PDB file of C-alpha atoms and ligand atoms in Angstrom:
ATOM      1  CA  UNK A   1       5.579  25.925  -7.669  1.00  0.00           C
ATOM      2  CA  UNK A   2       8.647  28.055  -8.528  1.00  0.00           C
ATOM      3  CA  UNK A   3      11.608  27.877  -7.254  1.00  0.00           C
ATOM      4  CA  UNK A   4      13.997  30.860  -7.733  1.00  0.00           C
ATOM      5  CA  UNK A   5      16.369  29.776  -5.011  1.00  0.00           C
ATOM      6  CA  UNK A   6      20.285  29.416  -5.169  1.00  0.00           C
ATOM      7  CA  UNK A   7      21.588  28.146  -8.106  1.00  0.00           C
ATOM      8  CA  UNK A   8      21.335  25.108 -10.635  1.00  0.00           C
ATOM      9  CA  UNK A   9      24.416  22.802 -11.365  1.00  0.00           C
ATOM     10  CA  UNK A  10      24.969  21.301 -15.036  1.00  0.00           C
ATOM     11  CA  UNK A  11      22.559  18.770 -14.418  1.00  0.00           C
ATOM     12  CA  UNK A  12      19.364  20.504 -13.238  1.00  0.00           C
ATOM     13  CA  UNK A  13      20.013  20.035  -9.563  1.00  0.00           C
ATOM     14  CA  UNK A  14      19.740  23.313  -7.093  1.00  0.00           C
ATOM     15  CA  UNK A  15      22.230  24.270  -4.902  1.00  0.00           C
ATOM     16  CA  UNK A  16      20.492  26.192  -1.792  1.00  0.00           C
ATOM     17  CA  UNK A  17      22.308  28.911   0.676  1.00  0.00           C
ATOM     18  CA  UNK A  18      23.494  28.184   4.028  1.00  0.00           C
ATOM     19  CA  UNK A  19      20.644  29.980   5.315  1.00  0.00           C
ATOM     20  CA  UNK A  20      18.094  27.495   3.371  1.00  0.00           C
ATOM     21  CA  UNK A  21      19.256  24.510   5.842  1.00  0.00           C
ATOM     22  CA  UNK A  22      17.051  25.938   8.762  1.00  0.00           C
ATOM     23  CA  UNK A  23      13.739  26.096   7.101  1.00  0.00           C
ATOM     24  CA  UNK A  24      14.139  22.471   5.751  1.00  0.00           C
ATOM     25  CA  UNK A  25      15.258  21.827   9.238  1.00  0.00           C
ATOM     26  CA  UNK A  26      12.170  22.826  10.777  1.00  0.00           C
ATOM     27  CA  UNK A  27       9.735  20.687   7.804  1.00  0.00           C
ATOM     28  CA  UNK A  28      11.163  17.575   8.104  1.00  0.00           C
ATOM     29  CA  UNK A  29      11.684  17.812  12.343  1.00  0.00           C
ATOM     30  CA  UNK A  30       7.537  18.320  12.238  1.00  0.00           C
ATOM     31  CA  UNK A  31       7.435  15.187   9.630  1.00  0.00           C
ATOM     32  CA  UNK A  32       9.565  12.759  11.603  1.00  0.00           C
ATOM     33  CA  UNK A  33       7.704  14.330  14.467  1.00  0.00           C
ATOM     34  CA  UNK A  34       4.294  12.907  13.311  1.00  0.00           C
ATOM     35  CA  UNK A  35       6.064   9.424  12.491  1.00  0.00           C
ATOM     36  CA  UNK A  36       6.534   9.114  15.832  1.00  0.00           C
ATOM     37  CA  UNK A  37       3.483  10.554  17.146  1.00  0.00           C
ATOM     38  CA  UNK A  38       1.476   8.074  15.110  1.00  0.00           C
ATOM     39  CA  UNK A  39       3.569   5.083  16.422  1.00  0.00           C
ATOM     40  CA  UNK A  40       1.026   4.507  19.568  1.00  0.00           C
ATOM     41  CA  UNK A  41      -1.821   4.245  16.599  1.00  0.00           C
ATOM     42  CA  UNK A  42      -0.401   1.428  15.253  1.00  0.00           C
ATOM     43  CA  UNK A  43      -1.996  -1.997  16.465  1.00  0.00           C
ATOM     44  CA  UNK A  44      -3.606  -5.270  15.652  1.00  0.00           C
ATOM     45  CA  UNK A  45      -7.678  -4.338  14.552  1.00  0.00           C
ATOM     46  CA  UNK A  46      -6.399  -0.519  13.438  1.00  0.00           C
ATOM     47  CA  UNK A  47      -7.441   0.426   9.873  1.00  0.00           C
ATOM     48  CA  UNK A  48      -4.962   2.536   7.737  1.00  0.00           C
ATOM     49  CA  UNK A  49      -7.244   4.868   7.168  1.00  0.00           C
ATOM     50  CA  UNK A  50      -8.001   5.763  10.805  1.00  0.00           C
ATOM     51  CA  UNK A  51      -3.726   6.039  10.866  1.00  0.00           C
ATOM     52  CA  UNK A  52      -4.116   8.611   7.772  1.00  0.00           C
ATOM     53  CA  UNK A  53      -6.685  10.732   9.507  1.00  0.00           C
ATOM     54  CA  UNK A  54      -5.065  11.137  12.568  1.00  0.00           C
ATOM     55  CA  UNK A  55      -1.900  12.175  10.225  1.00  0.00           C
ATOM     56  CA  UNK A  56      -4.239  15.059   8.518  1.00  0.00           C
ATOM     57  CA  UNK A  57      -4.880  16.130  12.023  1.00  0.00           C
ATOM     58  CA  UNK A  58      -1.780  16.265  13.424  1.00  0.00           C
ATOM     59  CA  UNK A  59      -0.306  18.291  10.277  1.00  0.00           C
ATOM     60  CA  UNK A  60      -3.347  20.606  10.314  1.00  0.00           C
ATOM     61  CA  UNK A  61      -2.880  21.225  14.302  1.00  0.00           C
ATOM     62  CA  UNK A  62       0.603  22.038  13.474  1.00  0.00           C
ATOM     63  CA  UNK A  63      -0.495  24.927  11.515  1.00  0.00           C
ATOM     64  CA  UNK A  64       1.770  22.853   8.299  1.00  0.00           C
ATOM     65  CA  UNK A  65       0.236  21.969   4.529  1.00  0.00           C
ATOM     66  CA  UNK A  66       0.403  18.100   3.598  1.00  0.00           C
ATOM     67  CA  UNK A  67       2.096  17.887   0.164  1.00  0.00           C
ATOM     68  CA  UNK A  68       0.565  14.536  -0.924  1.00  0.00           C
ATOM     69  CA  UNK A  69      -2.942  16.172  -0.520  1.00  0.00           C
ATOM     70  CA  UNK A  70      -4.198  17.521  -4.051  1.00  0.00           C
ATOM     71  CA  UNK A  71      -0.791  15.898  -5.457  1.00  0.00           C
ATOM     72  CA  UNK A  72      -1.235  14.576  -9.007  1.00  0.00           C
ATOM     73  CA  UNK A  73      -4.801  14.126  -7.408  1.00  0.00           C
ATOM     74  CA  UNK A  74      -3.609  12.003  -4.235  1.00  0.00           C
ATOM     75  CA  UNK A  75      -5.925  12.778  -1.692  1.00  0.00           C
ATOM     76  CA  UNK A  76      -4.574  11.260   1.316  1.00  0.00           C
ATOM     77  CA  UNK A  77      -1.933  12.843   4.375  1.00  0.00           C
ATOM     78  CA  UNK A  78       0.106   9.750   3.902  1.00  0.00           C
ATOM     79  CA  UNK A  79       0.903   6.740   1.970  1.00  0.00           C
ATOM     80  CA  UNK A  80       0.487   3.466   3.838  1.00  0.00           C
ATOM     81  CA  UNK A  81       1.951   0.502   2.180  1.00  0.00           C
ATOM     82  CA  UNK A  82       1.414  -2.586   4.032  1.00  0.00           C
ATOM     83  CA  UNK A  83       3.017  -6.443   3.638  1.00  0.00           C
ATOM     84  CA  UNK A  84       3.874  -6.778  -0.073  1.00  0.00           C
ATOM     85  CA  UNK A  85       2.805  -3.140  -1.415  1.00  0.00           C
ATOM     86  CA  UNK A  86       6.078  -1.469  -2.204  1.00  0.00           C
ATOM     87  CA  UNK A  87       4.696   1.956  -1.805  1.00  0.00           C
ATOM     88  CA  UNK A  88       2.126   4.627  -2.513  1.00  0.00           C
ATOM     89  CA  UNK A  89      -0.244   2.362  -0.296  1.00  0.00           C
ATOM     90  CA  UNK A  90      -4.072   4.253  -0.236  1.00  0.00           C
ATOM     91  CA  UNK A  91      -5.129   4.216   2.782  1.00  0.00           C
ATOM     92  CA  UNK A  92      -8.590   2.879   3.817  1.00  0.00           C
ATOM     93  CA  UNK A  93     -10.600   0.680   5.912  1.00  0.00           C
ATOM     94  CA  UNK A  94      -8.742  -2.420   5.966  1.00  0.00           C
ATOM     95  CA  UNK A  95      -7.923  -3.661   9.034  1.00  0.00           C
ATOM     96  CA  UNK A  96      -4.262  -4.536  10.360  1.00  0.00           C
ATOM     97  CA  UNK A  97      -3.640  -7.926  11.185  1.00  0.00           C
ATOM     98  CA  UNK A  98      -1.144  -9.547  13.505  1.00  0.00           C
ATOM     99  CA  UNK A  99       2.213  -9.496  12.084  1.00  0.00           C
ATOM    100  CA  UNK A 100       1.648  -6.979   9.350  1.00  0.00           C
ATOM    101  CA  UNK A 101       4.256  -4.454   8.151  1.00  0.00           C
ATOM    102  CA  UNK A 102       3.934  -1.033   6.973  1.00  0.00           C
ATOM    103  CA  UNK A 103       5.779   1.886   5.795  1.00  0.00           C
ATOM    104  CA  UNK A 104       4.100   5.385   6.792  1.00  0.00           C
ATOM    105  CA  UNK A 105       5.254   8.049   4.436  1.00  0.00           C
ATOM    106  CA  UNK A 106       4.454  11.005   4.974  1.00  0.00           C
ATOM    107  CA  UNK A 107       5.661  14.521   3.668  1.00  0.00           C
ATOM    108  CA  UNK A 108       4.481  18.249   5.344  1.00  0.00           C
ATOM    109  CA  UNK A 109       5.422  21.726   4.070  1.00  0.00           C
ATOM    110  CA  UNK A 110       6.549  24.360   6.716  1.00  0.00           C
ATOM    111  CA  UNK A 111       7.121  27.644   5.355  1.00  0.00           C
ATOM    112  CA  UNK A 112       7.296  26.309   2.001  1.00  0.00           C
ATOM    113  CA  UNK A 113       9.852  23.779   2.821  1.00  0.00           C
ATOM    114  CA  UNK A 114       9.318  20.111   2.149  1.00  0.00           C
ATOM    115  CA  UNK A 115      10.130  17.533   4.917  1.00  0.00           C
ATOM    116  CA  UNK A 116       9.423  14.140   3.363  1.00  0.00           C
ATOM    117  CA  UNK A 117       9.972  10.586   5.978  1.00  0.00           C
ATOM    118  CA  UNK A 118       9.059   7.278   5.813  1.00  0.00           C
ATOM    119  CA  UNK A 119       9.710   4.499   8.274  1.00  0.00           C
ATOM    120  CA  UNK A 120       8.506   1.043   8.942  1.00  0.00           C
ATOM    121  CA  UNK A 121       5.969   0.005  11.540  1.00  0.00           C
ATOM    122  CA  UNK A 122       4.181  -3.343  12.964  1.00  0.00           C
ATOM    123  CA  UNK A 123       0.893  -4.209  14.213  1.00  0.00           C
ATOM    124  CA  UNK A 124       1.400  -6.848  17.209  1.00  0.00           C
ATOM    125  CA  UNK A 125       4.600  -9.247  16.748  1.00  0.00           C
ATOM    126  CA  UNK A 126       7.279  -8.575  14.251  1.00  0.00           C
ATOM    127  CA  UNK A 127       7.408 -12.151  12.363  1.00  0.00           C
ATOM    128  CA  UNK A 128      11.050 -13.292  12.047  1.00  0.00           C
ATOM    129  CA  UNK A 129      11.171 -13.000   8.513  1.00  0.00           C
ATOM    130  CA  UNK A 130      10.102  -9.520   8.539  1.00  0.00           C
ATOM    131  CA  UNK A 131      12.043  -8.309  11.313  1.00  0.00           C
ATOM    132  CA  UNK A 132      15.464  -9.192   8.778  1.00  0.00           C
ATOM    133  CA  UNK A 133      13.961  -7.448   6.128  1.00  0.00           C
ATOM    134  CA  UNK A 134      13.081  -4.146   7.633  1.00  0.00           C
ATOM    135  CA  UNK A 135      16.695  -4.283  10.150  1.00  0.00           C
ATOM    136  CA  UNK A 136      18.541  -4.415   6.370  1.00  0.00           C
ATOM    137  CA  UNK A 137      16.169  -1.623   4.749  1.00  0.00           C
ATOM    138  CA  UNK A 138      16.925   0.421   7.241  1.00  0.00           C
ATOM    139  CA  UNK A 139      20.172  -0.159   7.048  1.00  0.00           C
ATOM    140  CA  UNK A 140      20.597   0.324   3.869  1.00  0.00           C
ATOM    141  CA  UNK A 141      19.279   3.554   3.752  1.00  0.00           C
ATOM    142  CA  UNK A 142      22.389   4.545   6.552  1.00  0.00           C
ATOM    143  CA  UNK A 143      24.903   3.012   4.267  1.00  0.00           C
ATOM    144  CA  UNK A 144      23.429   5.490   1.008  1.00  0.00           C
ATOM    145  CA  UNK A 145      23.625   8.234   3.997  1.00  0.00           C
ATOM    146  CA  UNK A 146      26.890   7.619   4.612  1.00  0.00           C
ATOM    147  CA  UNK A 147      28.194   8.264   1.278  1.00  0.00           C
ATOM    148  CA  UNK A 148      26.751  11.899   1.531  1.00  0.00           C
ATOM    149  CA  UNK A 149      29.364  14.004   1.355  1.00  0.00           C
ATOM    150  CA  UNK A 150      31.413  16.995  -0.732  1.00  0.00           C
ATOM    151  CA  UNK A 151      32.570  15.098  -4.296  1.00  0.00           C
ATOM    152  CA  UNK A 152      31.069  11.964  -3.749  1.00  0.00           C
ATOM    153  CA  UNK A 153      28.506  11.014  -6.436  1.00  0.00           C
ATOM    154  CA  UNK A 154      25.133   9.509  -6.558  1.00  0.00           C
ATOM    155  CA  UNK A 155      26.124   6.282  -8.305  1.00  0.00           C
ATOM    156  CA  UNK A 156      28.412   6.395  -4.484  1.00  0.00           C
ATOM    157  CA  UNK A 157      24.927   6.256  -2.926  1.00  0.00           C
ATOM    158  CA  UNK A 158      23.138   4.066  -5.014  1.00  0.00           C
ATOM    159  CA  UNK A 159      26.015   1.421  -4.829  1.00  0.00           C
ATOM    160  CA  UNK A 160      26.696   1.690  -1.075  1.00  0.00           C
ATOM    161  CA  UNK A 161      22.549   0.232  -1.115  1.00  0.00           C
ATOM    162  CA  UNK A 162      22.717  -2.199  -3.289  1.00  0.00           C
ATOM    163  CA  UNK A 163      25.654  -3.617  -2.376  1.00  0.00           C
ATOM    164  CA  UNK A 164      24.564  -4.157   0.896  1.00  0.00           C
ATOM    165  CA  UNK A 165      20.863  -5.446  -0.009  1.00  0.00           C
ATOM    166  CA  UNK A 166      21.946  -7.766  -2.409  1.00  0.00           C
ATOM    167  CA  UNK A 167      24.972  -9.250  -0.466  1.00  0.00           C
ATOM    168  CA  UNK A 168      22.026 -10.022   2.017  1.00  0.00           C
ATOM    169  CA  UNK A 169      20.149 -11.760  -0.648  1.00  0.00           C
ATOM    170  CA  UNK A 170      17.417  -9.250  -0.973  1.00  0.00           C
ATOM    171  CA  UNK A 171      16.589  -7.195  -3.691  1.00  0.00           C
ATOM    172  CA  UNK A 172      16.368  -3.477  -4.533  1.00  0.00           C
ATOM    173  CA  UNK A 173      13.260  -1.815  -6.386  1.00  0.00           C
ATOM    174  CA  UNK A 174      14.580  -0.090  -9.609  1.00  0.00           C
ATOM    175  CA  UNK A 175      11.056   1.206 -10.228  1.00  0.00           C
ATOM    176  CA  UNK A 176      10.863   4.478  -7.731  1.00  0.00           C
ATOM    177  CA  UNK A 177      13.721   6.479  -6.359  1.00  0.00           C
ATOM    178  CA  UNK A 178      14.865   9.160  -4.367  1.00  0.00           C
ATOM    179  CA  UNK A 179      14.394  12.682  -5.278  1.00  0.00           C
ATOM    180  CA  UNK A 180      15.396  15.976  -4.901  1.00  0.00           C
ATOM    181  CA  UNK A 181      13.281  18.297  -2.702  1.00  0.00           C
ATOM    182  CA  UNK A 182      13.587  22.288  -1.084  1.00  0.00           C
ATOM    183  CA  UNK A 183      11.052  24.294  -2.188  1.00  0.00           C
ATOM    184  CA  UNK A 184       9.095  21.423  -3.960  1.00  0.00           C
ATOM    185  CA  UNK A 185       8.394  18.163  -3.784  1.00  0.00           C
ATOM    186  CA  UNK A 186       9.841  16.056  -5.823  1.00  0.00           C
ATOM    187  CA  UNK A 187      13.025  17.992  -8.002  1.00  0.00           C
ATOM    188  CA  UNK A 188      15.795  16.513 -10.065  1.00  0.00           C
ATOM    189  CA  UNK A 189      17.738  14.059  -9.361  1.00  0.00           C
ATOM    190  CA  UNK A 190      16.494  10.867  -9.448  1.00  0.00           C
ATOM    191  CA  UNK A 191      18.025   9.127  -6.482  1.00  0.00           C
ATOM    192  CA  UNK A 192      18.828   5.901  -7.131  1.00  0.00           C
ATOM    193  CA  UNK A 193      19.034   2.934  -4.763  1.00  0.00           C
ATOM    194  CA  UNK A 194      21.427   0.925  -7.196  1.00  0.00           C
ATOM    195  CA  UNK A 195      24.210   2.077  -9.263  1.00  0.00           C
ATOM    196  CA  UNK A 196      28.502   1.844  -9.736  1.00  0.00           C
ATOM    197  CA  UNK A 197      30.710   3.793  -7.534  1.00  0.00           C
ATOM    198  CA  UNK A 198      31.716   7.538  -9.545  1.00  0.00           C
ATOM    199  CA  UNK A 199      28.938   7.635 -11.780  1.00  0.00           C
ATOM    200  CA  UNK A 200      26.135  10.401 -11.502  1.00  0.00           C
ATOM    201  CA  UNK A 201      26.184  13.652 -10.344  1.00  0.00           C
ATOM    202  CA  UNK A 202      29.019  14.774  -7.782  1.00  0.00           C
ATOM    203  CA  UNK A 203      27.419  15.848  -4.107  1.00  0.00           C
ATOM    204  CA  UNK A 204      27.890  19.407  -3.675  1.00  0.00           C
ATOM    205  CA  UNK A 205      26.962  21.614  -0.473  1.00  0.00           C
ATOM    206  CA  UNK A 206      23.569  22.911  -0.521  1.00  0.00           C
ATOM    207  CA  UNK A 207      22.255  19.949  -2.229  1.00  0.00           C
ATOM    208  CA  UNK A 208      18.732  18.744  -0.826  1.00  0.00           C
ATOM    209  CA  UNK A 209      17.240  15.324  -1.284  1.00  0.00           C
ATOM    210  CA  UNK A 210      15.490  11.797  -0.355  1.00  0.00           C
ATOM    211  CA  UNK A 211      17.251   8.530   0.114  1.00  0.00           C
ATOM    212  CA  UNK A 212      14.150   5.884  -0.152  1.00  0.00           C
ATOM    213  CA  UNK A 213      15.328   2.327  -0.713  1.00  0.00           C
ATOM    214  CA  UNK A 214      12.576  -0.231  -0.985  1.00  0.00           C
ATOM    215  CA  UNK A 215      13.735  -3.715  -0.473  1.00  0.00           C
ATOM    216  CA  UNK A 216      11.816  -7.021  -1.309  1.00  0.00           C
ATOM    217  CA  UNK A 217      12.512 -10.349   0.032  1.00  0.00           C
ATOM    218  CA  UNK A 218      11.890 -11.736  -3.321  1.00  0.00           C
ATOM    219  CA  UNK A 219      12.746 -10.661  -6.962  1.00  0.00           C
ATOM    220  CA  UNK A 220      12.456  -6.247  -7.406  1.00  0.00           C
ATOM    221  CA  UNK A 221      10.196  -6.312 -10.080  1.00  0.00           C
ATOM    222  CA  UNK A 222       6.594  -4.043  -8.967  1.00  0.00           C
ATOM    223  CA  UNK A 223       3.526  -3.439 -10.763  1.00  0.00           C
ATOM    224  CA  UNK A 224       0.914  -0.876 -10.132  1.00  0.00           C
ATOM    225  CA  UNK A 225      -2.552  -1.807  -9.431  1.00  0.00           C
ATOM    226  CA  UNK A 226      -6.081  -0.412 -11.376  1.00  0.00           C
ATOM    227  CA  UNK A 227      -5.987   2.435  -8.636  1.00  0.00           C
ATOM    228  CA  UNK A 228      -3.132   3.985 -10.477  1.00  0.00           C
ATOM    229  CA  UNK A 229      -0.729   4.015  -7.087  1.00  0.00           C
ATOM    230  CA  UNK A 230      -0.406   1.049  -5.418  1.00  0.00           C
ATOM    231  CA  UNK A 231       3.089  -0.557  -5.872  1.00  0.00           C
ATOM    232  CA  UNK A 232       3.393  -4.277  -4.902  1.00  0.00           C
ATOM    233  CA  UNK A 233       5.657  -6.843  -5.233  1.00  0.00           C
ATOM    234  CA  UNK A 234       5.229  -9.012  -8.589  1.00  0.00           C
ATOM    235  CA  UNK A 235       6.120 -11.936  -7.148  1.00  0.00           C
ATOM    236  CA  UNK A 236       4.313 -11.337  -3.801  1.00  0.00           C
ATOM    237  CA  UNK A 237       7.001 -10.632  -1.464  1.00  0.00           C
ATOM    238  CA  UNK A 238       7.028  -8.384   1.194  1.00  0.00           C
ATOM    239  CA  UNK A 239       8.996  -5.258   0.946  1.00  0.00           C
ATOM    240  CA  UNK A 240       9.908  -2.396   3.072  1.00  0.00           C
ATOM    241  CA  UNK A 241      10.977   0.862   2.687  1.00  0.00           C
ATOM    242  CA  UNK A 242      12.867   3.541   4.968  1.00  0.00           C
ATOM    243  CA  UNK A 243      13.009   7.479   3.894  1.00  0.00           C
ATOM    244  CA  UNK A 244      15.139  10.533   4.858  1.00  0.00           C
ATOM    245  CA  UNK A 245      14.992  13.987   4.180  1.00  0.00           C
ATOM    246  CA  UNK A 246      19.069  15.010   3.870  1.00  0.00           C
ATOM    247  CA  UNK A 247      21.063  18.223   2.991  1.00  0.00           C
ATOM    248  CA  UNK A 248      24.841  17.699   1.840  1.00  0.00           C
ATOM    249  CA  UNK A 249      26.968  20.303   4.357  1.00  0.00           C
ATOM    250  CA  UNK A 250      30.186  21.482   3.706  1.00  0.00           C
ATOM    251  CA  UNK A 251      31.794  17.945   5.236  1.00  0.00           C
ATOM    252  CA  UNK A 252      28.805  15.375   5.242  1.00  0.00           C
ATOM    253  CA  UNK A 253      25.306  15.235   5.776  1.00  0.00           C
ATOM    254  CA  UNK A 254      22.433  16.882   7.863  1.00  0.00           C
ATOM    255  CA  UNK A 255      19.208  14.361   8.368  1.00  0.00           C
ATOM    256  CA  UNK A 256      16.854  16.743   8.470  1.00  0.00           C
ATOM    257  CA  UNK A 257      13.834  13.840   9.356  1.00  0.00           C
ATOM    258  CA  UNK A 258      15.720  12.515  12.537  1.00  0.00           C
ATOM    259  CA  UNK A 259      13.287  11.245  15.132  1.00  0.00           C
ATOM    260  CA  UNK A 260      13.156  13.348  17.751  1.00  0.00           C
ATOM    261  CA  UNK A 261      12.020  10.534  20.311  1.00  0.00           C
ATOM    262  CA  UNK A 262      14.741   7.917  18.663  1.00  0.00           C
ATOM    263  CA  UNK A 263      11.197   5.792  17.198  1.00  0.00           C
ATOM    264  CA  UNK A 264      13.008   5.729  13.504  1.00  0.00           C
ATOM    265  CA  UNK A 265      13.453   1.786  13.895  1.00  0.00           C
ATOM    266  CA  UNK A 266      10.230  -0.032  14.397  1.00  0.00           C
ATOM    267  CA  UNK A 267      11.974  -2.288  17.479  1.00  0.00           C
ATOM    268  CA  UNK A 268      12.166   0.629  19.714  1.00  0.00           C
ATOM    269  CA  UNK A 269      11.036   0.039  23.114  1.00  0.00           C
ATOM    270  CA  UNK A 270       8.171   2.954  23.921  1.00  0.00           C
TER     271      UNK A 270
HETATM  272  N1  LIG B 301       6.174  10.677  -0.177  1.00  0.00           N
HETATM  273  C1  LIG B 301       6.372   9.990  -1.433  1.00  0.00           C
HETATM  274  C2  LIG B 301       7.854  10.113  -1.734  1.00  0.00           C
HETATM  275  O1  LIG B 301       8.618   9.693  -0.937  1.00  0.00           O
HETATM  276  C3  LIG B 301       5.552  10.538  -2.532  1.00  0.00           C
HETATM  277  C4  LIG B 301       4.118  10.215  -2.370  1.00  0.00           C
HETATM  278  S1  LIG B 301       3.251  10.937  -3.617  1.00  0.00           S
HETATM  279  C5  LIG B 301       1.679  10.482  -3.282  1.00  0.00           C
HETATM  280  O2  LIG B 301       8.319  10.680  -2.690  1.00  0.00           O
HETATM  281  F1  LIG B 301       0.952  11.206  -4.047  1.00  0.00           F
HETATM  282  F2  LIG B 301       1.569   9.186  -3.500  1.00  0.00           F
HETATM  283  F3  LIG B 301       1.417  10.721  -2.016  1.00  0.00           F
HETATM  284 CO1  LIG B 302      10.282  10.955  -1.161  1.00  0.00          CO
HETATM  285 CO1  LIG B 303       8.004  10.027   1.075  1.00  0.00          CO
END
């Protein structure tokens, strides 16, 4: 897909208008929507792909376009990584046990604008071990968030993870990344979740991207099974992963994947 919008900085990445901020706005809203939506699906005996198909539905009955569908021939609404896969998790018709985690990822187009979420989820009770790992993924992913601002750069982001991860004695995937996103899915820059303060690109207004730390309990290192897309941990670990959807403004951020019923963090009480 072309993209013909704003402007492109020195390094590749676009720079959309003020007006832009709505439409990407209204895309990720209806993704983090559908995060939460799906949140009552989630339970002990529940297969993954039962969670996908409900996902299809509720894009399609929003009148939205899934972008992982037909996507370097990814047929699925949503990736659905569970215990130790990273991400890009098929789903199918395994069953969830008690005291699994998974990320949902999901990404819908609205008007040609990409909203693209992620967020973790459990199926009966959150074992303790877990629960630390997905409070300091998520957490993570609001310490790269805060660093989005005007002249800050993305080796600012990456660093503000890492730091954070790794001071909790947890690791950070090097293998995937964050991306830019507007008007397609996945659009330079990388985003990544480890780097030194100053380096990279500076933030400028109108810039549109993911923040998508995975963390593992164990050592970073992933391999990708014979399907071609599912990520898991080398060593076995688990590993979890949070994802926004976030436009620089002209003093900060905009989230544009908030969740409109507060169900981001998995320990929300419904
Ligand atoms: N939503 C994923 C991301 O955060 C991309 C999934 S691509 C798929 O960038 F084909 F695996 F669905
Ligand atoms: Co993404
Ligand atoms: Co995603």
């Amino acid at each position: 897909m072309k993209d013909h919008r704003g402007r492109l900085t020195k390094d590749g990445i676009r720079i959309y208008e003020q007006s832009d901020f709505a439409g990407m706005h209204a895309a990720g809203a209806l993704s983090a929507r559908i995060l939460d939506d799906i949140a009552d699906h989630v339970f002990v005996g529940q297969t993954t792909g039962e969670i996908d198909r409900l996902i299809t539905q509720m894009v399609e009955d929003a009148g939205a376009t899934s972008a992982t569908i037909g996507y370097k021939g990814y047929e699925h609404a949503s990736c659905i990584s569970v215990n130790h896969v990273v991400c890009h998790g098929i789903p199918g018709d395994k069953k969830l046990k008690d005291g699994d985690i998974l990320n949902i990822d999901v990404t819908a187009i609205v008007d040609g604008w990409f909203g693209d979420t992620s967020r973790m989820y459990v199926a009966g009770k959150l074992p303790r071990k877990a629960e630390r790992l997905v409070q300091v993924t998520h957490d993570a992913l609001f310490k790269g968030i805060e660093m989005v601002k005007p002249g800050n750069t993305f080796g600012d982001i990456g660093h503000a993870i890492q730091a954070y991860v790794e001071a909790q004695r947890m690791s950070v995937v090097r293998d995937f990344c964050g991306h830019g996103l507007g008007r397609v899915f996945h659009a330079p820059p990388n985003v990544l979740h480890y780097g030194r303060p100053g380096t990279g690109a500076k933030l400028e207004e109108g810039m549109f991207f993911t923040i998508e730390p995975m963390v593992n309990l164990g050592r970073p290192e992933t391999k990708t099974l014979a399907d071609d897309w599912t990520a898991v941990t080398r060593d076995k670990s688990l590993s979890a992963q949070f994802e926004h959807s976030v436009g620089v403004t002209a003093d900060g951020v905009e989230i544009f994947t908030l969740s409109p019923g507060n169900r981001f963090h998995p320990t929300y009480s419904s």
